[in-house]
Amino acid sequence: MLPTTLVNSGSQGNGVLSPRDAARHTAGAKRYKYLRRLFHFRQMDFEFALWQMLYLFTSPQRVYRNFHYRKQTKDQWARDDPAFLVLLSIWLCVSTVGFGFVLDMGFFETIKLLLWVVFIDCVGVGLLIATLMWFISNKYLVKQQNRDYDVEWGYAFDVHLNAFYPLLVILHFIQLFFINYVIISDSVIGYFVGNTLWLIAIGYYIYVTFLGYSALPFLKNTAILLYPFALLIMLYLISLACGWNFTKMLCSFYKYRVK
């Protein structure tokens, strides 16, 4: 079990951080440092962020082991480098432009779709999900209710970004190559391929989210975060039986947005 606090050279003799070091570890100070680095690209480690994106597909456990290391060395679980967020934003913009091209949208329609996807689907929904998971985990999953054992909001947002990236690649990139020729057709194979991609994407989101919270040694009963898998599989089977095409619905929704 890893410690949730780190005593450093700035600590007082009894292991309590000095007032100056305590100020550096406040949520506001961490947030200020993170936002400040958004405007200093040379300080961002894009190579390491790309490594994380790769391993979120192949071995997401390795990504969260790095979060453990950050807690030991910097006394925080959340990322202090916005490089991952920047690369994710680029991925989101490029894939959304690709969606606009596949759906035969004009220039201004594509820009409007891009603004919707970035600020509502990614940022807005992401903030909502992160806040909800932060509240639930601190309220119901912490083993011992103590101010030294709590889930950082920034970490909850990082978990959402980690889980969102594979979903984005599957639904906003890989799926693009099949939409016009396979998925939006009225055939069985169309909605089977499309809905299966949705199953894999949302399944990845649930699994990576579970790994994120189970990596925190002071949380309990994190297996309940896997329970939505049962609902997901049930919905998938119902959609195949009823002939629902989730991708076709998404395309219609995107076109409605930009009218």
XYZ file of C-alpha atoms in Angstrom:
259
model
C 0.000 0.000 0.000
C 1.446 3.364 -1.002
C 1.282 6.269 1.425
C -1.159 9.038 0.622
C 1.074 11.741 2.021
C 4.771 12.326 1.526
C 7.116 13.816 4.085
C 9.801 15.877 2.400
C 12.684 18.051 3.387
C 10.317 20.944 4.007
C 8.410 19.041 6.701
C 8.590 19.887 10.337
C 10.031 17.449 12.845
C 6.670 15.853 13.606
C 6.077 15.014 9.918
C 3.673 17.933 9.331
C 4.311 20.170 6.347
C 5.496 23.688 7.116
C 3.062 26.530 6.296
C 5.014 27.411 3.118
C 5.010 23.789 1.853
C 1.374 23.333 2.849
C 0.463 26.370 0.743
C 2.259 24.829 -2.225
C 0.163 21.678 -1.915
C -3.255 23.328 -1.816
C -5.703 22.576 -4.605
C -5.599 26.199 -5.751
C -1.806 26.214 -6.012
C -1.802 22.968 -7.999
C -4.517 24.261 -10.320
C -2.647 27.533 -10.878
C 0.566 25.681 -11.728
C -1.285 23.381 -14.137
C -3.065 26.219 -15.955
C 0.113 28.286 -16.147
C 1.920 25.438 -17.922
C -0.802 25.428 -20.604
C 0.894 28.520 -22.070
C 4.431 27.095 -21.911
C 4.664 24.357 -24.524
C 8.383 23.888 -23.993
C 7.685 22.767 -20.430
C 5.288 20.024 -21.559
C 6.440 16.447 -22.008
C 4.572 15.473 -25.182
C 6.636 12.334 -25.661
C 5.514 10.993 -22.299
C 1.895 11.984 -23.052
C 2.069 10.008 -26.317
C 3.443 7.050 -24.364
C 0.423 7.239 -22.064
C -1.981 7.357 -25.002
C -0.408 4.228 -26.467
C -0.543 2.303 -23.213
C -4.150 3.294 -22.537
C -4.920 0.861 -25.364
C -2.354 -1.843 -24.725
C -1.769 -1.787 -20.949
C -3.693 0.942 -19.055
C -2.446 -0.435 -15.718
C 1.028 0.895 -16.572
C -0.394 4.400 -16.948
C -1.811 4.325 -13.427
C 1.442 2.985 -12.019
C 2.930 6.284 -13.112
C 0.249 8.080 -11.074
C 1.543 6.157 -8.037
C 5.048 7.370 -8.793
C 3.839 10.974 -9.064
C 2.177 10.704 -5.662
C 5.421 9.503 -4.112
C 7.595 12.169 -5.728
C 5.293 15.208 -6.007
C 2.646 14.449 -3.381
C -0.273 14.599 -5.797
C -2.199 12.012 -7.785
C -3.376 14.320 -10.562
C -1.241 15.263 -13.546
C 0.830 18.419 -13.217
C 1.631 18.476 -16.945
C -1.190 19.492 -19.359
C 0.511 17.814 -22.356
C -2.000 14.941 -22.339
C -4.926 17.385 -22.389
C -3.374 19.345 -25.253
C -2.823 16.223 -27.375
C -6.323 14.991 -26.580
C -7.740 18.335 -27.719
C -5.821 18.062 -30.992
C -7.139 14.519 -31.508
C -10.656 15.761 -30.810
C -10.405 18.644 -33.279
C -8.922 16.527 -36.085
C -11.435 13.692 -35.644
C -14.366 16.122 -35.506
C -13.235 17.742 -38.758
C -13.092 14.208 -40.179
C -16.651 13.636 -38.990
C -17.749 16.831 -40.718
C -16.105 15.671 -43.943
C -17.724 12.208 -43.775
C -21.145 13.772 -43.131
C -20.607 16.183 -46.039
C -20.853 19.314 -43.886
C -19.802 22.736 -45.044
C -16.993 24.786 -43.502
C -19.133 26.761 -41.059
C -21.181 23.689 -40.130
C -17.951 21.830 -39.320
C -16.700 24.728 -37.162
C -20.019 24.800 -35.324
C -19.845 21.036 -34.770
C -16.276 21.385 -33.528
C -17.294 23.989 -30.937
C -20.164 21.780 -29.752
C -17.981 18.697 -29.429
C -15.069 20.435 -27.701
C -16.908 22.668 -25.225
C -20.047 20.622 -24.541
C -19.268 16.957 -25.205
C -15.684 16.965 -23.970
C -15.230 19.829 -21.502
C -18.790 20.244 -20.190
C -19.666 16.564 -19.878
C -16.149 15.822 -18.630
C -16.424 18.361 -15.808
C -19.822 16.955 -14.854
C -18.652 13.325 -14.816
C -15.429 14.155 -12.960
C -17.323 16.107 -10.302
C -19.887 13.337 -9.896
C -17.205 10.635 -9.556
C -15.182 12.836 -7.195
C -18.218 13.244 -4.940
C -19.226 9.566 -5.042
C -15.723 8.250 -4.411
C -15.077 10.598 -1.476
C -18.554 10.066 -0.004
C -18.929 6.299 -0.348
C -15.669 4.618 -1.379
C -13.049 6.013 1.020
C -12.061 3.375 3.596
C -11.452 5.904 6.352
C -13.099 9.318 6.361
C -10.073 11.514 6.911
C -8.827 14.696 5.280
C -5.544 12.910 4.497
C -7.439 10.290 2.481
C -9.451 11.901 -0.265
C -9.707 11.752 -4.035
C -8.385 14.889 -5.701
C -10.813 16.487 -8.142
C -7.955 16.847 -10.608
C -7.333 13.114 -10.414
C -11.017 12.401 -11.094
C -10.762 14.617 -14.185
C -7.586 12.808 -15.273
C -9.351 9.450 -14.956
C -12.132 10.767 -17.183
C -9.612 11.981 -19.782
C -7.825 8.623 -19.705
C -11.097 6.776 -20.253
C -12.342 9.251 -22.856
C -9.311 8.923 -25.136
C -9.880 5.291 -26.279
C -13.593 6.064 -26.710
C -12.683 9.067 -28.859
C -10.315 7.086 -31.081
C -12.823 4.260 -31.615
C -15.951 6.350 -32.224
C -14.458 9.489 -33.767
C -11.627 8.001 -35.813
C -11.809 4.257 -36.510
C -15.555 4.425 -37.050
C -15.184 7.109 -39.730
C -13.829 4.560 -42.222
C -17.014 2.467 -41.971
C -19.807 5.021 -41.670
C -20.741 5.736 -45.285
C -20.015 2.299 -46.703
C -21.154 -0.047 -43.916
C -22.665 1.404 -40.751
C -25.376 3.799 -41.902
C -26.801 1.283 -44.347
C -30.107 -0.345 -43.423
C -28.567 -3.818 -43.369
C -28.048 -6.003 -40.323
C -24.291 -5.862 -40.773
C -24.481 -2.063 -40.622
C -25.928 -1.707 -37.160
C -24.017 -4.792 -35.963
C -20.653 -3.206 -36.832
C -21.667 0.222 -35.542
C -23.165 -0.973 -32.266
C -20.221 -3.309 -31.662
C -17.839 -0.357 -31.934
C -20.011 1.474 -29.381
C -19.865 -1.574 -27.097
C -16.071 -1.695 -27.285
C -15.675 2.082 -26.826
C -17.969 2.420 -23.813
C -16.588 -0.818 -22.380
C -13.101 0.696 -22.574
C -14.382 3.804 -20.806
C -15.858 1.782 -17.946
C -12.768 -0.408 -17.569
C -10.222 2.434 -17.624
C -12.360 4.358 -15.126
C -12.414 1.320 -12.845
C -8.619 0.979 -13.067
C -8.217 4.640 -12.166
C -10.131 4.431 -8.908
C -8.954 0.938 -7.973
C -5.380 2.272 -8.206
C -6.017 4.458 -5.136
C -5.047 2.383 -2.075
C -7.442 4.208 0.262
C -10.610 3.353 -1.690
C -12.813 0.314 -1.118
C -15.425 -1.577 -3.145
C -14.226 -0.106 -6.432
C -15.497 -3.226 -8.213
C -18.950 -1.623 -8.244
C -17.620 0.640 -11.009
C -17.700 -2.436 -13.259
C -21.423 -3.036 -12.703
C -22.451 -0.838 -15.665
C -20.957 -3.555 -17.892
C -24.085 -5.652 -17.295
C -26.361 -2.797 -18.387
C -24.116 -2.083 -21.377
C -24.236 -5.669 -22.657
C -27.996 -5.827 -22.102
C -28.507 -2.607 -24.061
C -26.239 -3.898 -26.827
C -28.258 -7.105 -27.229
C -31.542 -5.191 -27.176
C -30.238 -2.810 -29.848
C -29.346 -5.716 -32.125
C -32.728 -7.359 -31.591
C -34.599 -4.108 -32.293
C -32.375 -2.946 -35.140
C -31.245 0.265 -33.444
C -28.258 1.942 -35.066
C -26.473 4.138 -32.532
C -24.056 5.577 -35.072
C -26.892 6.574 -37.378
C -28.555 8.294 -34.422
C -25.293 10.118 -33.643
C -24.923 11.308 -37.235
C -28.513 12.590 -37.256
C -27.891 14.343 -33.934
C -24.711 16.004 -35.235
C -26.540 17.259 -38.331
C -29.383 18.586 -36.162
C -26.882 20.460 -33.988
C -25.411 22.466 -36.832
C -28.663 23.525 -38.506
